[in-house]
């Protein structure tokens, strides 16, 4: 159910992130403006979809959305700023990357990034569970998740021994065991306690 705030004419961007919790790699955000005349069937919270279904939907979103953008904050920014600030920065970058200017922003969660762009502040709404309630946020969730997964698969070839392609940097037992065995690589988040303890 949409807020009264968004009973407006014009494109509304959905925004979501992937990768706040992992011990390694970037936090990735996406912004998506869906095309009102090209609905995409099956949009849902990316965490509830199989990897194959996510990839298929991501391809449809890229093809049919009115606009989409993806951005991230890397490990160094996460450690320098903290994960929340880095996530908000990635979201802001994703919004800036859209090739159209939305009239409003809907974000998954309970916080909004800075929505002042070049002296104009866009209206925004933070929606807890938005990736299951708002189609554009679901689409952003899918783009962010599939992009981050691809980054982590590529990272696996650059930093062998950590099995990044398998756990995507999340703090699984396998990852923690490898972290203890090999120590952190340059993509591990030093500000996260399990990584600090492995130094």
PDB file of C-alpha atoms in Angstrom:
ATOM      1  CA  UNK A   1       0.000   0.000   0.000  1.00  0.00           C
ATOM      2  CA  UNK A   2       1.492   3.311  -1.047  1.00  0.00           C
ATOM      3  CA  UNK A   3       1.737   6.352   1.200  1.00  0.00           C
ATOM      4  CA  UNK A   4      -0.336   9.485   0.551  1.00  0.00           C
ATOM      5  CA  UNK A   5       3.002  11.170  -0.073  1.00  0.00           C
ATOM      6  CA  UNK A   6       3.313   9.328  -3.355  1.00  0.00           C
ATOM      7  CA  UNK A   7      -0.042  10.119  -4.914  1.00  0.00           C
ATOM      8  CA  UNK A   8       1.896  12.129  -7.467  1.00  0.00           C
ATOM      9  CA  UNK A   9       2.382  11.983 -11.199  1.00  0.00           C
ATOM     10  CA  UNK A  10       5.795  10.958 -12.422  1.00  0.00           C
ATOM     11  CA  UNK A  11       8.417   8.265 -11.997  1.00  0.00           C
ATOM     12  CA  UNK A  12       9.060   6.855  -8.518  1.00  0.00           C
ATOM     13  CA  UNK A  13      12.356   5.067  -7.873  1.00  0.00           C
ATOM     14  CA  UNK A  14      12.630   2.019  -5.653  1.00  0.00           C
ATOM     15  CA  UNK A  15      15.964   1.610  -3.842  1.00  0.00           C
ATOM     16  CA  UNK A  16      17.499  -1.330  -1.986  1.00  0.00           C
ATOM     17  CA  UNK A  17      20.899  -2.737  -1.035  1.00  0.00           C
ATOM     18  CA  UNK A  18      22.693  -6.055  -0.767  1.00  0.00           C
ATOM     19  CA  UNK A  19      25.678  -6.894   1.373  1.00  0.00           C
ATOM     20  CA  UNK A  20      25.381  -5.032   4.668  1.00  0.00           C
ATOM     21  CA  UNK A  21      26.089  -8.140   6.719  1.00  0.00           C
ATOM     22  CA  UNK A  22      29.029  -9.896   4.992  1.00  0.00           C
ATOM     23  CA  UNK A  23      32.566  -9.863   6.325  1.00  0.00           C
ATOM     24  CA  UNK A  24      34.063  -9.057   2.916  1.00  0.00           C
ATOM     25  CA  UNK A  25      33.373  -7.211  -0.309  1.00  0.00           C
ATOM     26  CA  UNK A  26      31.335  -4.104  -1.135  1.00  0.00           C
ATOM     27  CA  UNK A  27      27.831  -3.098  -0.144  1.00  0.00           C
ATOM     28  CA  UNK A  28      25.844  -2.720  -3.374  1.00  0.00           C
ATOM     29  CA  UNK A  29      22.752  -0.569  -3.927  1.00  0.00           C
ATOM     30  CA  UNK A  30      20.368  -0.318  -6.853  1.00  0.00           C
ATOM     31  CA  UNK A  31      17.688   2.156  -7.897  1.00  0.00           C
ATOM     32  CA  UNK A  32      14.937   1.136 -10.314  1.00  0.00           C
ATOM     33  CA  UNK A  33      12.102   3.041 -11.981  1.00  0.00           C
ATOM     34  CA  UNK A  34       9.683   0.515 -13.441  1.00  0.00           C
ATOM     35  CA  UNK A  35       7.908   1.157 -16.731  1.00  0.00           C
ATOM     36  CA  UNK A  36       4.172   1.592 -16.056  1.00  0.00           C
ATOM     37  CA  UNK A  37       3.280  -0.159 -19.308  1.00  0.00           C
ATOM     38  CA  UNK A  38       5.775  -3.032 -19.015  1.00  0.00           C
ATOM     39  CA  UNK A  39       4.946  -4.917 -15.808  1.00  0.00           C
ATOM     40  CA  UNK A  40       7.389  -7.610 -14.723  1.00  0.00           C
ATOM     41  CA  UNK A  41       5.797 -10.743 -13.285  1.00  0.00           C
ATOM     42  CA  UNK A  42       7.259 -12.455 -10.236  1.00  0.00           C
ATOM     43  CA  UNK A  43       9.036  -9.553  -8.541  1.00  0.00           C
ATOM     44  CA  UNK A  44       9.761 -10.345  -4.889  1.00  0.00           C
ATOM     45  CA  UNK A  45      12.344  -9.882  -2.173  1.00  0.00           C
ATOM     46  CA  UNK A  46      15.563 -11.167  -3.757  1.00  0.00           C
ATOM     47  CA  UNK A  47      16.348 -13.275  -0.680  1.00  0.00           C
ATOM     48  CA  UNK A  48      13.202 -15.342  -1.331  1.00  0.00           C
ATOM     49  CA  UNK A  49      14.132 -16.187  -4.933  1.00  0.00           C
ATOM     50  CA  UNK A  50      16.428 -18.903  -6.248  1.00  0.00           C
ATOM     51  CA  UNK A  51      19.681 -17.701  -7.869  1.00  0.00           C
ATOM     52  CA  UNK A  52      18.396 -18.743 -11.310  1.00  0.00           C
ATOM     53  CA  UNK A  53      15.090 -16.916 -10.837  1.00  0.00           C
ATOM     54  CA  UNK A  54      16.926 -13.812  -9.604  1.00  0.00           C
ATOM     55  CA  UNK A  55      19.161 -13.778 -12.688  1.00  0.00           C
ATOM     56  CA  UNK A  56      16.199 -14.159 -15.037  1.00  0.00           C
ATOM     57  CA  UNK A  57      14.286 -11.365 -13.344  1.00  0.00           C
ATOM     58  CA  UNK A  58      17.387  -9.144 -13.309  1.00  0.00           C
ATOM     59  CA  UNK A  59      17.651  -9.535 -17.082  1.00  0.00           C
ATOM     60  CA  UNK A  60      13.970  -8.583 -17.463  1.00  0.00           C
ATOM     61  CA  UNK A  61      14.382  -5.557 -15.201  1.00  0.00           C
ATOM     62  CA  UNK A  62      17.378  -4.303 -17.181  1.00  0.00           C
ATOM     63  CA  UNK A  63      15.439  -4.783 -20.411  1.00  0.00           C
ATOM     64  CA  UNK A  64      12.038  -3.391 -19.440  1.00  0.00           C
ATOM     65  CA  UNK A  65      12.544  -0.864 -16.617  1.00  0.00           C
ATOM     66  CA  UNK A  66      12.195   2.809 -17.467  1.00  0.00           C
ATOM     67  CA  UNK A  67      15.565   3.328 -15.749  1.00  0.00           C
ATOM     68  CA  UNK A  68      17.905   1.392 -13.461  1.00  0.00           C
ATOM     69  CA  UNK A  69      21.242   2.062 -11.829  1.00  0.00           C
ATOM     70  CA  UNK A  70      23.620   0.170  -9.576  1.00  0.00           C
ATOM     71  CA  UNK A  71      26.408   1.513  -7.351  1.00  0.00           C
ATOM     72  CA  UNK A  72      28.434   0.454  -4.345  1.00  0.00           C
ATOM     73  CA  UNK A  73      30.718   1.404  -1.496  1.00  0.00           C
ATOM     74  CA  UNK A  74      33.872  -0.668  -1.320  1.00  0.00           C
ATOM     75  CA  UNK A  75      35.545  -2.303   1.666  1.00  0.00           C
ATOM     76  CA  UNK A  76      37.753   0.714   2.357  1.00  0.00           C
ATOM     77  CA  UNK A  77      34.754   3.077   2.506  1.00  0.00           C
ATOM     78  CA  UNK A  78      32.878   0.665   4.772  1.00  0.00           C
ATOM     79  CA  UNK A  79      35.813   0.590   7.205  1.00  0.00           C
ATOM     80  CA  UNK A  80      36.372   4.350   7.026  1.00  0.00           C
ATOM     81  CA  UNK A  81      32.734   5.420   7.423  1.00  0.00           C
ATOM     82  CA  UNK A  82      30.879   2.438   9.035  1.00  0.00           C
ATOM     83  CA  UNK A  83      28.498   0.112   7.244  1.00  0.00           C
ATOM     84  CA  UNK A  84      25.372   2.267   7.641  1.00  0.00           C
ATOM     85  CA  UNK A  85      27.001   5.411   6.234  1.00  0.00           C
ATOM     86  CA  UNK A  86      28.565   3.400   3.398  1.00  0.00           C
ATOM     87  CA  UNK A  87      25.163   1.868   2.576  1.00  0.00           C
ATOM     88  CA  UNK A  88      23.499   5.292   2.460  1.00  0.00           C
ATOM     89  CA  UNK A  89      26.296   6.541   0.189  1.00  0.00           C
ATOM     90  CA  UNK A  90      25.848   3.588  -2.183  1.00  0.00           C
ATOM     91  CA  UNK A  91      22.091   4.267  -2.330  1.00  0.00           C
ATOM     92  CA  UNK A  92      22.678   7.942  -3.082  1.00  0.00           C
ATOM     93  CA  UNK A  93      25.113   7.006  -5.865  1.00  0.00           C
ATOM     94  CA  UNK A  94      22.546   4.612  -7.357  1.00  0.00           C
ATOM     95  CA  UNK A  95      19.879   7.339  -7.407  1.00  0.00           C
ATOM     96  CA  UNK A  96      22.293   9.785  -9.052  1.00  0.00           C
ATOM     97  CA  UNK A  97      23.058   7.130 -11.671  1.00  0.00           C
ATOM     98  CA  UNK A  98      19.475   6.984 -12.966  1.00  0.00           C
ATOM     99  CA  UNK A  99      19.107   8.488 -16.425  1.00  0.00           C
ATOM    100  CA  UNK A 100      15.783  10.103 -15.490  1.00  0.00           C
ATOM    101  CA  UNK A 101      14.951  12.204 -12.439  1.00  0.00           C
ATOM    102  CA  UNK A 102      12.352  10.532 -10.207  1.00  0.00           C
ATOM    103  CA  UNK A 103       9.706  12.634  -8.473  1.00  0.00           C
ATOM    104  CA  UNK A 104      10.036  10.559  -5.286  1.00  0.00           C
ATOM    105  CA  UNK A 105      12.118   7.774  -3.724  1.00  0.00           C
ATOM    106  CA  UNK A 106      10.995   4.661  -1.851  1.00  0.00           C
ATOM    107  CA  UNK A 107      13.680   2.825   0.100  1.00  0.00           C
ATOM    108  CA  UNK A 108      13.629  -0.566   1.786  1.00  0.00           C
ATOM    109  CA  UNK A 109      14.273  -0.266   5.531  1.00  0.00           C
ATOM    110  CA  UNK A 110      13.828   2.398   8.173  1.00  0.00           C
ATOM    111  CA  UNK A 111      16.301   5.055   6.996  1.00  0.00           C
ATOM    112  CA  UNK A 112      16.668   7.292   3.969  1.00  0.00           C
ATOM    113  CA  UNK A 113      19.893   8.384   2.297  1.00  0.00           C
ATOM    114  CA  UNK A 114      20.557  12.075   1.708  1.00  0.00           C
ATOM    115  CA  UNK A 115      17.983  12.993  -0.941  1.00  0.00           C
ATOM    116  CA  UNK A 116      19.215  16.525  -1.606  1.00  0.00           C
ATOM    117  CA  UNK A 117      20.568  16.650  -5.132  1.00  0.00           C
ATOM    118  CA  UNK A 118      22.025  19.894  -6.449  1.00  0.00           C
ATOM    119  CA  UNK A 119      19.874  21.985  -4.142  1.00  0.00           C
ATOM    120  CA  UNK A 120      16.628  20.060  -4.699  1.00  0.00           C
ATOM    121  CA  UNK A 121      15.400  17.608  -2.054  1.00  0.00           C
ATOM    122  CA  UNK A 122      13.322  14.723  -3.381  1.00  0.00           C
ATOM    123  CA  UNK A 123      10.490  13.382  -1.222  1.00  0.00           C
ATOM    124  CA  UNK A 124      11.299   9.972   0.183  1.00  0.00           C
ATOM    125  CA  UNK A 125       9.762   7.180   2.197  1.00  0.00           C
ATOM    126  CA  UNK A 126      11.526   4.395   4.086  1.00  0.00           C
ATOM    127  CA  UNK A 127       9.419   1.219   4.094  1.00  0.00           C
ATOM    128  CA  UNK A 128      10.272  -1.668   6.405  1.00  0.00           C
ATOM    129  CA  UNK A 129       9.886  -4.846   4.370  1.00  0.00           C
ATOM    130  CA  UNK A 130       9.563  -2.736   1.236  1.00  0.00           C
ATOM    131  CA  UNK A 131      11.325  -5.358  -0.880  1.00  0.00           C
ATOM    132  CA  UNK A 132       8.237  -7.558  -0.370  1.00  0.00           C
ATOM    133  CA  UNK A 133       5.651  -4.766  -0.650  1.00  0.00           C
ATOM    134  CA  UNK A 134       6.718  -2.401  -3.445  1.00  0.00           C
ATOM    135  CA  UNK A 135       7.513  -3.727  -6.926  1.00  0.00           C
ATOM    136  CA  UNK A 136      10.212  -1.130  -7.696  1.00  0.00           C
ATOM    137  CA  UNK A 137      11.992  -1.886  -4.411  1.00  0.00           C
ATOM    138  CA  UNK A 138      11.784  -5.620  -5.174  1.00  0.00           C
ATOM    139  CA  UNK A 139      13.362  -4.909  -8.551  1.00  0.00           C
ATOM    140  CA  UNK A 140      16.131  -2.886  -6.905  1.00  0.00           C
ATOM    141  CA  UNK A 141      16.708  -5.709  -4.430  1.00  0.00           C
ATOM    142  CA  UNK A 142      17.149  -8.165  -7.316  1.00  0.00           C
ATOM    143  CA  UNK A 143      19.552  -5.918  -9.243  1.00  0.00           C
ATOM    144  CA  UNK A 144      21.635  -5.215  -6.126  1.00  0.00           C
ATOM    145  CA  UNK A 145      21.809  -8.875  -5.093  1.00  0.00           C
ATOM    146  CA  UNK A 146      22.695 -10.274  -8.521  1.00  0.00           C
ATOM    147  CA  UNK A 147      25.324  -7.583  -9.068  1.00  0.00           C
ATOM    148  CA  UNK A 148      26.954  -8.225  -5.708  1.00  0.00           C
ATOM    149  CA  UNK A 149      26.922 -11.991  -6.254  1.00  0.00           C
ATOM    150  CA  UNK A 150      28.753 -11.510  -9.559  1.00  0.00           C
ATOM    151  CA  UNK A 151      31.332  -9.295  -7.862  1.00  0.00           C
ATOM    152  CA  UNK A 152      31.963 -11.940  -5.216  1.00  0.00           C
ATOM    153  CA  UNK A 153      32.286 -14.723  -7.809  1.00  0.00           C
ATOM    154  CA  UNK A 154      34.904 -12.628  -9.608  1.00  0.00           C
ATOM    155  CA  UNK A 155      36.607 -11.951  -6.279  1.00  0.00           C
ATOM    156  CA  UNK A 156      36.917 -15.695  -5.742  1.00  0.00           C
ATOM    157  CA  UNK A 157      39.382 -15.919  -8.628  1.00  0.00           C
ATOM    158  CA  UNK A 158      41.413 -12.979  -7.303  1.00  0.00           C
ATOM    159  CA  UNK A 159      41.575 -14.247  -3.734  1.00  0.00           C
ATOM    160  CA  UNK A 160      41.540 -18.052  -3.856  1.00  0.00           C
ATOM    161  CA  UNK A 161      41.278 -19.939  -0.605  1.00  0.00           C
ATOM    162  CA  UNK A 162      38.266 -18.128   0.841  1.00  0.00           C
ATOM    163  CA  UNK A 163      35.506 -19.687  -1.338  1.00  0.00           C
ATOM    164  CA  UNK A 164      33.901 -16.285  -1.962  1.00  0.00           C
ATOM    165  CA  UNK A 165      31.883 -17.743  -4.862  1.00  0.00           C
ATOM    166  CA  UNK A 166      30.217 -20.103  -2.423  1.00  0.00           C
ATOM    167  CA  UNK A 167      29.344 -17.919   0.573  1.00  0.00           C
ATOM    168  CA  UNK A 168      29.553 -14.468  -1.078  1.00  0.00           C
ATOM    169  CA  UNK A 169      31.477 -13.067   1.878  1.00  0.00           C
ATOM    170  CA  UNK A 170      28.830 -13.813   4.504  1.00  0.00           C
ATOM    171  CA  UNK A 171      30.018 -15.063   7.889  1.00  0.00           C
ATOM    172  CA  UNK A 172      29.323 -18.760   7.359  1.00  0.00           C
ATOM    173  CA  UNK A 173      31.260 -21.347   9.346  1.00  0.00           C
ATOM    174  CA  UNK A 174      33.246 -22.192   6.203  1.00  0.00           C
ATOM    175  CA  UNK A 175      34.214 -18.545   5.732  1.00  0.00           C
ATOM    176  CA  UNK A 176      35.138 -18.075   9.392  1.00  0.00           C
ATOM    177  CA  UNK A 177      37.285 -21.206   9.308  1.00  0.00           C
ATOM    178  CA  UNK A 178      39.126 -19.965   6.207  1.00  0.00           C
ATOM    179  CA  UNK A 179      39.525 -16.523   7.752  1.00  0.00           C
ATOM    180  CA  UNK A 180      41.196 -18.101  10.778  1.00  0.00           C
ATOM    181  CA  UNK A 181      43.390 -20.277   8.565  1.00  0.00           C
ATOM    182  CA  UNK A 182      44.534 -17.672   6.030  1.00  0.00           C
ATOM    183  CA  UNK A 183      43.941 -14.374   7.815  1.00  0.00           C
ATOM    184  CA  UNK A 184      42.042 -11.547   6.115  1.00  0.00           C
ATOM    185  CA  UNK A 185      42.650 -10.482   2.517  1.00  0.00           C
ATOM    186  CA  UNK A 186      42.390  -6.889   1.316  1.00  0.00           C
ATOM    187  CA  UNK A 187      38.645  -7.312   0.690  1.00  0.00           C
ATOM    188  CA  UNK A 188      37.815  -8.211   4.296  1.00  0.00           C
ATOM    189  CA  UNK A 189      36.129  -5.536   6.405  1.00  0.00           C
ATOM    190  CA  UNK A 190      38.518  -4.731   9.253  1.00  0.00           C
ATOM    191  CA  UNK A 191      35.781  -2.882  11.146  1.00  0.00           C
ATOM    192  CA  UNK A 192      33.808  -6.135  11.553  1.00  0.00           C
ATOM    193  CA  UNK A 193      34.659  -8.059  14.724  1.00  0.00           C
ATOM    194  CA  UNK A 194      35.292 -11.542  13.219  1.00  0.00           C
ATOM    195  CA  UNK A 195      37.826  -9.993  10.823  1.00  0.00           C
ATOM    196  CA  UNK A 196      39.531  -7.956  13.564  1.00  0.00           C
ATOM    197  CA  UNK A 197      39.883 -11.104  15.663  1.00  0.00           C
ATOM    198  CA  UNK A 198      41.552 -12.898  12.749  1.00  0.00           C
ATOM    199  CA  UNK A 199      44.233 -10.226  12.241  1.00  0.00           C
TER     200      UNK A 199
END
